Amino acid sequence: MHITQYPIQVYKDFEKAVGGSEPHFQKLLDDGYPEWAAFAHGLQGDKEAVMWLLKGPYPELGVLANGMVNEPGAIAWLQNNPDPFFYIFCQATKKEPKAIQWLEEHKLYHILIIAEAIRKAVKLRTKRETFWYKIDW
């Protein structure tokens, strides 16, 4: 199934899971959407979740998770993918105006909502991983 065609409840649960809600993460698993649960954890920095996506039937989600944190190889893959959606989705999480406009023109409002949730989650992850007080003495 294409990433844009899941039931709306999956996107709602993902939005909460990527924000750190373990009950929503578990709900995604229980409802049969392990790819979305792994995507949420991957965006939070779980490398094993990203590897599971990359090695399984959901490699595009693994590449997206890497691209959303600016991994150059992932960005190149997304740009060269025949389906423009993946790169546009990635760019929408970075508030790229043309990407947001494209999603609006294609009436993918649910993707815009999760793009914003992803942007916030990645921002928190970046702060957590690079905050100034983490200095080795």
Coordinates of N, CA and C in Angstrom, one line a residue:
M1 N 0.8 -1.2 0.0 CA 0.0 0.0 0.0 C 0.9 1.2 0.0
H2 N 0.5 2.2 -0.8 CA 1.3 3.5 -0.8 C 1.1 4.2 0.5
I3 N 2.1 4.9 0.9 CA 2.2 5.6 2.2 C 1.0 6.6 2.3
T4 N 0.4 7.1 1.2 CA -0.7 8.0 1.3 C -2.1 7.4 1.4
Q5 N -2.1 6.0 1.4 CA -3.4 5.4 1.3 C -3.8 4.5 2.5
Y6 N -3.2 4.8 3.7 CA -3.6 4.1 4.9 C -4.8 4.7 5.5
P7 N -5.5 3.9 6.4 CA -6.7 4.5 7.1 C -6.3 5.7 7.9
I8 N -7.1 6.7 8.0 CA -6.8 7.9 8.7 C -6.4 7.7 10.1
Q9 N -6.9 6.6 10.8 CA -6.6 6.3 12.2 C -5.1 6.0 12.3
V10 N -4.5 5.4 11.3 CA -3.1 5.1 11.3 C -2.3 6.4 11.4
Y11 N -2.6 7.4 10.6 CA -1.9 8.7 10.7 C -2.1 9.3 12.0
K12 N -3.3 9.2 12.6 CA -3.5 9.8 13.9 C -2.7 9.1 15.0
D13 N -2.6 7.8 14.9 CA -1.8 7.1 15.9 C -0.3 7.3 15.7
F14 N 0.1 7.4 14.4 CA 1.5 7.7 14.1 C 1.9 9.1 14.7
E15 N 1.0 10.1 14.5 CA 1.3 11.4 14.9 C 1.6 11.4 16.4
K16 N 0.8 10.7 17.2 CA 1.1 10.6 18.6 C 2.3 9.8 18.9
A17 N 2.5 8.7 18.2 CA 3.6 7.8 18.4 C 5.0 8.5 18.2
V18 N 5.0 9.2 17.1 CA 6.3 9.9 16.8 C 6.5 11.0 17.8
G19 N 5.5 11.5 18.4 CA 5.6 12.5 19.5 C 6.1 11.9 20.8
G20 N 6.1 10.5 20.9 CA 6.6 9.8 22.1 C 5.6 9.0 22.8
S21 N 4.4 8.9 22.3 CA 3.3 8.2 23.0 C 3.5 6.7 22.8
E22 N 3.9 6.0 23.8 CA 4.1 4.5 23.7 C 2.8 3.8 23.5
P23 N 1.7 4.2 24.2 CA 0.4 3.6 23.9 C 0.0 3.6 22.4
H24 N 0.3 4.7 21.7 CA 0.0 4.8 20.3 C 0.9 4.0 19.5
F25 N 2.2 3.9 19.9 CA 3.1 3.1 19.2 C 2.6 1.6 19.3
Q26 N 2.2 1.2 20.5 CA 1.7 -0.1 20.7 C 0.4 -0.4 19.9
K27 N -0.4 0.6 19.8 CA -1.7 0.5 19.0 C -1.4 0.3 17.6
L28 N -0.3 0.9 17.0 CA 0.1 0.7 15.7 C 0.5 -0.8 15.5
L29 N 1.2 -1.3 16.4 CA 1.6 -2.7 16.3 C 0.4 -3.6 16.4
D30 N -0.4 -3.4 17.4 CA -1.6 -4.2 17.7 C -2.6 -4.2 16.5
D31 N -2.7 -3.1 15.8 CA -3.6 -2.9 14.7 C -3.0 -3.4 13.4
G32 N -1.7 -3.9 13.4 CA -1.1 -4.5 12.2 C -0.4 -3.5 11.3
Y33 N 0.2 -2.5 11.9 CA 0.9 -1.5 11.2 C 2.3 -1.3 11.8
P34 N 3.1 -2.4 11.8 CA 4.5 -2.3 12.4 C 5.4 -1.4 11.7
E35 N 5.1 -1.2 10.3 CA 5.9 -0.2 9.6 C 5.8 1.2 10.1
W36 N 4.6 1.6 10.5 CA 4.4 2.9 11.1 C 5.0 3.0 12.5
A37 N 4.9 2.0 13.2 CA 5.5 2.0 14.6 C 7.0 2.1 14.4
A38 N 7.6 1.3 13.5 CA 9.1 1.4 13.3 C 9.5 2.7 12.8
F39 N 8.7 3.3 11.9 CA 9.0 4.6 11.3 C 9.0 5.7 12.5
A40 N 8.0 5.6 13.4 CA 8.0 6.5 14.5 C 9.3 6.4 15.4
H41 N 9.6 5.2 15.7 CA 10.8 5.0 16.5 C 12.1 5.3 15.8
G42 N 12.1 5.1 14.5 CA 13.3 5.4 13.7 C 13.5 6.9 13.7
L43 N 12.4 7.7 13.6 CA 12.6 9.1 13.6 C 13.0 9.7 14.9
Q44 N 12.8 8.9 15.9 CA 13.2 9.3 17.3 C 14.7 8.8 17.6
G45 N 15.3 8.2 16.6 CA 16.7 7.8 16.7 C 17.0 6.3 16.9
D46 N 16.0 5.5 16.8 CA 16.2 4.0 16.9 C 16.7 3.5 15.6
K47 N 18.0 3.2 15.6 CA 18.7 2.7 14.4 C 18.2 1.3 14.0
E48 N 17.9 0.5 15.0 CA 17.4 -0.9 14.7 C 16.0 -0.8 14.0
A49 N 15.2 0.1 14.4 CA 13.9 0.3 13.7 C 14.1 0.7 12.2
V50 N 15.0 1.6 12.0 CA 15.3 2.0 10.6 C 15.9 0.8 9.8
M51 N 16.8 0.1 10.4 CA 17.3 -1.1 9.7 C 16.2 -2.1 9.4
W52 N 15.3 -2.3 10.3 CA 14.2 -3.2 10.1 C 13.4 -2.8 8.8
L53 N 13.1 -1.5 8.8 CA 12.4 -0.9 7.6 C 13.2 -1.1 6.3
L54 N 14.5 -0.8 6.4 CA 15.3 -0.9 5.2 C 15.4 -2.3 4.6
K55 N 15.5 -3.3 5.5 CA 15.7 -4.7 5.2 C 14.4 -5.4 4.9
G56 N 13.3 -4.8 5.3 CA 12.0 -5.5 5.1 C 11.3 -5.0 3.9
P57 N 10.0 -5.1 3.9 CA 9.2 -4.7 2.8 C 8.8 -3.2 2.8
Y58 N 9.5 -2.4 3.6 CA 9.2 -1.0 3.7 C 10.4 -0.1 3.6
P59 N 11.3 -0.4 2.6 CA 12.6 0.4 2.6 C 12.4 1.9 2.4
E60 N 11.3 2.2 1.7 CA 11.1 3.7 1.5 C 10.9 4.4 2.8
L61 N 10.2 3.8 3.8 CA 10.1 4.4 5.1 C 11.4 4.5 5.8
G62 N 12.3 3.6 5.7 CA 13.6 3.6 6.3 C 14.4 4.8 5.6
V63 N 14.3 4.9 4.3 CA 15.0 5.9 3.6 C 14.5 7.3 4.0
L64 N 13.2 7.4 4.1 CA 12.5 8.6 4.6 C 13.0 9.0 6.0
A65 N 13.1 8.1 6.9 CA 13.6 8.4 8.2 C 15.0 8.9 8.2
N66 N 15.8 8.3 7.3 CA 17.2 8.8 7.2 C 17.2 10.2 6.5
G67 N 16.4 10.4 5.5 CA 16.4 11.6 4.8 C 15.8 12.8 5.6
M68 N 14.9 12.5 6.5 CA 14.4 13.5 7.3 C 15.3 14.0 8.4
V69 N 16.5 13.3 8.6 CA 17.5 13.8 9.4 C 18.8 14.1 8.6
N70 N 18.5 14.4 7.3 CA 19.5 14.9 6.3 C 20.7 14.0 6.0
E71 N 20.5 12.7 6.0 CA 21.5 11.8 5.6 C 21.6 11.9 4.1
P72 N 22.8 12.3 3.6 CA 23.0 12.6 2.1 C 22.6 11.5 1.2
G73 N 23.0 10.2 1.5 CA 22.6 9.1 0.6 C 21.1 9.0 0.5
A74 N 20.4 9.2 1.6 CA 18.9 9.0 1.6 C 18.3 10.2 0.8
I75 N 18.8 11.4 1.0 CA 18.3 12.5 0.2 C 18.5 12.2 -1.3
A76 N 19.6 11.7 -1.7 CA 19.9 11.4 -3.1 C 18.9 10.4 -3.6
W77 N 18.7 9.3 -2.8 CA 17.7 8.3 -3.2 C 16.3 8.8 -3.4
L78 N 15.9 9.7 -2.4 CA 14.6 10.3 -2.5 C 14.4 11.2 -3.7
Q79 N 15.5 11.9 -4.0 CA 15.4 12.8 -5.2 C 15.3 12.0 -6.5
N80 N 15.9 10.9 -6.6 CA 16.0 10.1 -7.8 C 14.9 9.0 -7.9
N81 N 14.0 8.9 -6.9 CA 12.9 8.0 -6.9 C 11.9 8.4 -7.9
P82 N 11.4 7.4 -8.7 CA 10.4 7.8 -9.8 C 9.1 8.4 -9.2
D83 N 8.8 8.1 -8.0 CA 7.6 8.7 -7.3 C 8.1 9.9 -6.6
P84 N 7.7 11.1 -7.1 CA 8.1 12.4 -6.4 C 7.6 12.6 -5.0
F85 N 6.6 11.8 -4.7 CA 6.0 12.0 -3.3 C 7.0 11.9 -2.2
F86 N 7.9 10.9 -2.3 CA 8.8 10.6 -1.2 C 9.7 11.8 -0.9
Y87 N 10.3 12.4 -1.9 CA 11.2 13.6 -1.7 C 10.4 14.8 -1.2
I88 N 9.2 14.9 -1.8 CA 8.3 16.1 -1.4 C 7.9 15.9 0.1
F89 N 7.6 14.7 0.5 CA 7.2 14.5 1.9 C 8.4 14.8 2.8
C90 N 9.6 14.4 2.4 CA 10.7 14.6 3.2 C 11.0 16.2 3.3
Q91 N 10.8 16.9 2.2 CA 11.0 18.3 2.2 C 9.9 19.0 3.0
A92 N 8.7 18.5 3.0 CA 7.6 19.1 3.8 C 7.9 19.1 5.3
T93 N 8.7 18.0 5.7 CA 9.0 18.0 7.2 C 10.0 19.1 7.5
K94 N 10.6 19.7 6.5 CA 11.6 20.7 6.7 C 11.0 22.1 6.4
K95 N 9.7 22.1 6.2 CA 8.9 23.4 5.9 C 9.3 24.0 4.6
E96 N 9.7 23.2 3.6 CA 10.0 23.7 2.3 C 8.7 24.1 1.6
P97 N 8.5 25.4 1.3 CA 7.3 25.9 0.8 C 6.7 25.2 -0.5
K98 N 7.6 24.9 -1.4 CA 7.2 24.2 -2.6 C 6.6 22.8 -2.3
A99 N 7.2 22.1 -1.4 CA 6.7 20.8 -1.0 C 5.4 20.9 -0.3
I100 N 5.2 21.8 0.6 CA 3.9 22.0 1.2 C 2.9 22.4 0.2
Q101 N 3.2 23.2 -0.7 CA 2.2 23.6 -1.8 C 1.9 22.4 -2.6
W102 N 2.8 21.5 -3.0 CA 2.5 20.3 -3.8 C 1.6 19.4 -3.0
L103 N 1.8 19.2 -1.7 CA 0.9 18.4 -0.9 C -0.5 19.0 -0.8
E104 N -0.6 20.3 -0.7 CA -1.9 20.9 -0.7 C -2.6 20.8 -2.0
E105 N -1.9 21.0 -3.1 CA -2.5 20.8 -4.4 C -3.0 19.4 -4.7
H106 N -2.3 18.5 -4.1 CA -2.8 17.1 -4.2 C -3.7 16.6 -3.1
K107 N -4.1 17.6 -2.3 CA -5.1 17.3 -1.2 C -4.6 16.2 -0.2
L108 N -3.3 16.3 0.0 CA -2.7 15.3 1.0 C -2.6 16.0 2.4
Y109 N -3.7 16.5 2.9 CA -3.7 17.2 4.1 C -3.2 16.4 5.3
H110 N -3.6 15.1 5.3 CA -3.2 14.2 6.3 C -1.7 14.1 6.4
I111 N -1.0 14.1 5.2 CA 0.4 14.0 5.2 C 1.1 15.3 5.7
L112 N 0.4 16.5 5.4 CA 0.9 17.7 6.0 C 0.9 17.7 7.5
I113 N -0.1 17.1 8.1 CA -0.2 17.0 9.5 C 0.9 16.2 10.1
I114 N 1.1 15.0 9.5 CA 2.2 14.2 10.1 C 3.6 14.7 9.7
A115 N 3.7 15.5 8.6 CA 5.0 16.1 8.3 C 5.3 17.1 9.4
E116 N 4.4 17.8 9.9 CA 4.6 18.8 11.0 C 5.0 18.0 12.3
A117 N 4.3 16.9 12.6 CA 4.6 16.1 13.8 C 6.0 15.5 13.7
I118 N 6.4 15.1 12.5 CA 7.8 14.6 12.2 C 8.8 15.7 12.5
R119 N 8.5 16.9 11.9 CA 9.4 18.0 12.1 C 9.7 18.3 13.6
K120 N 8.6 18.3 14.4 CA 8.8 18.5 15.8 C 9.6 17.4 16.5
A121 N 9.3 16.2 16.1 CA 10.0 15.0 16.7 C 11.5 15.0 16.3
V122 N 11.8 15.4 15.1 CA 13.2 15.4 14.6 C 13.9 16.6 15.3
K123 N 13.2 17.7 15.5 CA 13.8 18.8 16.2 C 14.1 18.5 17.7
L124 N 13.2 17.7 18.3 CA 13.5 17.3 19.7 C 14.6 16.3 19.8
R125 N 14.7 15.4 18.8 CA 15.8 14.4 18.7 C 17.1 15.1 18.5
T126 N 17.2 16.1 17.7 CA 18.4 16.9 17.4 C 18.8 17.6 18.7
K127 N 17.9 18.2 19.4 CA 18.3 18.8 20.7 C 18.8 17.8 21.7
R128 N 18.1 16.7 21.8 CA 18.5 15.7 22.7 C 19.9 15.1 22.4
E129 N 20.2 15.0 21.1 CA 21.5 14.4 20.7 C 22.6 15.4 20.7
T130 N 22.3 16.6 20.6 CA 23.4 17.6 20.4 C 23.4 18.7 21.4
F131 N 22.6 18.7 22.4 CA 22.5 19.8 23.4 C 23.8 20.1 24.0
W132 N 24.1 21.3 24.2 CA 25.4 21.8 24.7 C 25.9 21.2 26.0
Y133 N 25.0 20.8 26.9 CA 25.5 20.3 28.2 C 26.1 18.9 28.1
K134 N 26.0 18.3 27.0 CA 26.6 16.9 26.8 C 28.0 17.1 26.4
I135 N 28.8 17.5 27.3 CA 30.2 17.7 27.0 C 31.0 16.6 27.7
D136 N 32.0 16.0 27.0 CA 32.8 15.0 27.6 C 34.0 15.8 28.4
W137 N 34.1 15.5 29.6 CA 35.2 16.1 30.4 C 36.4 15.3 30.5

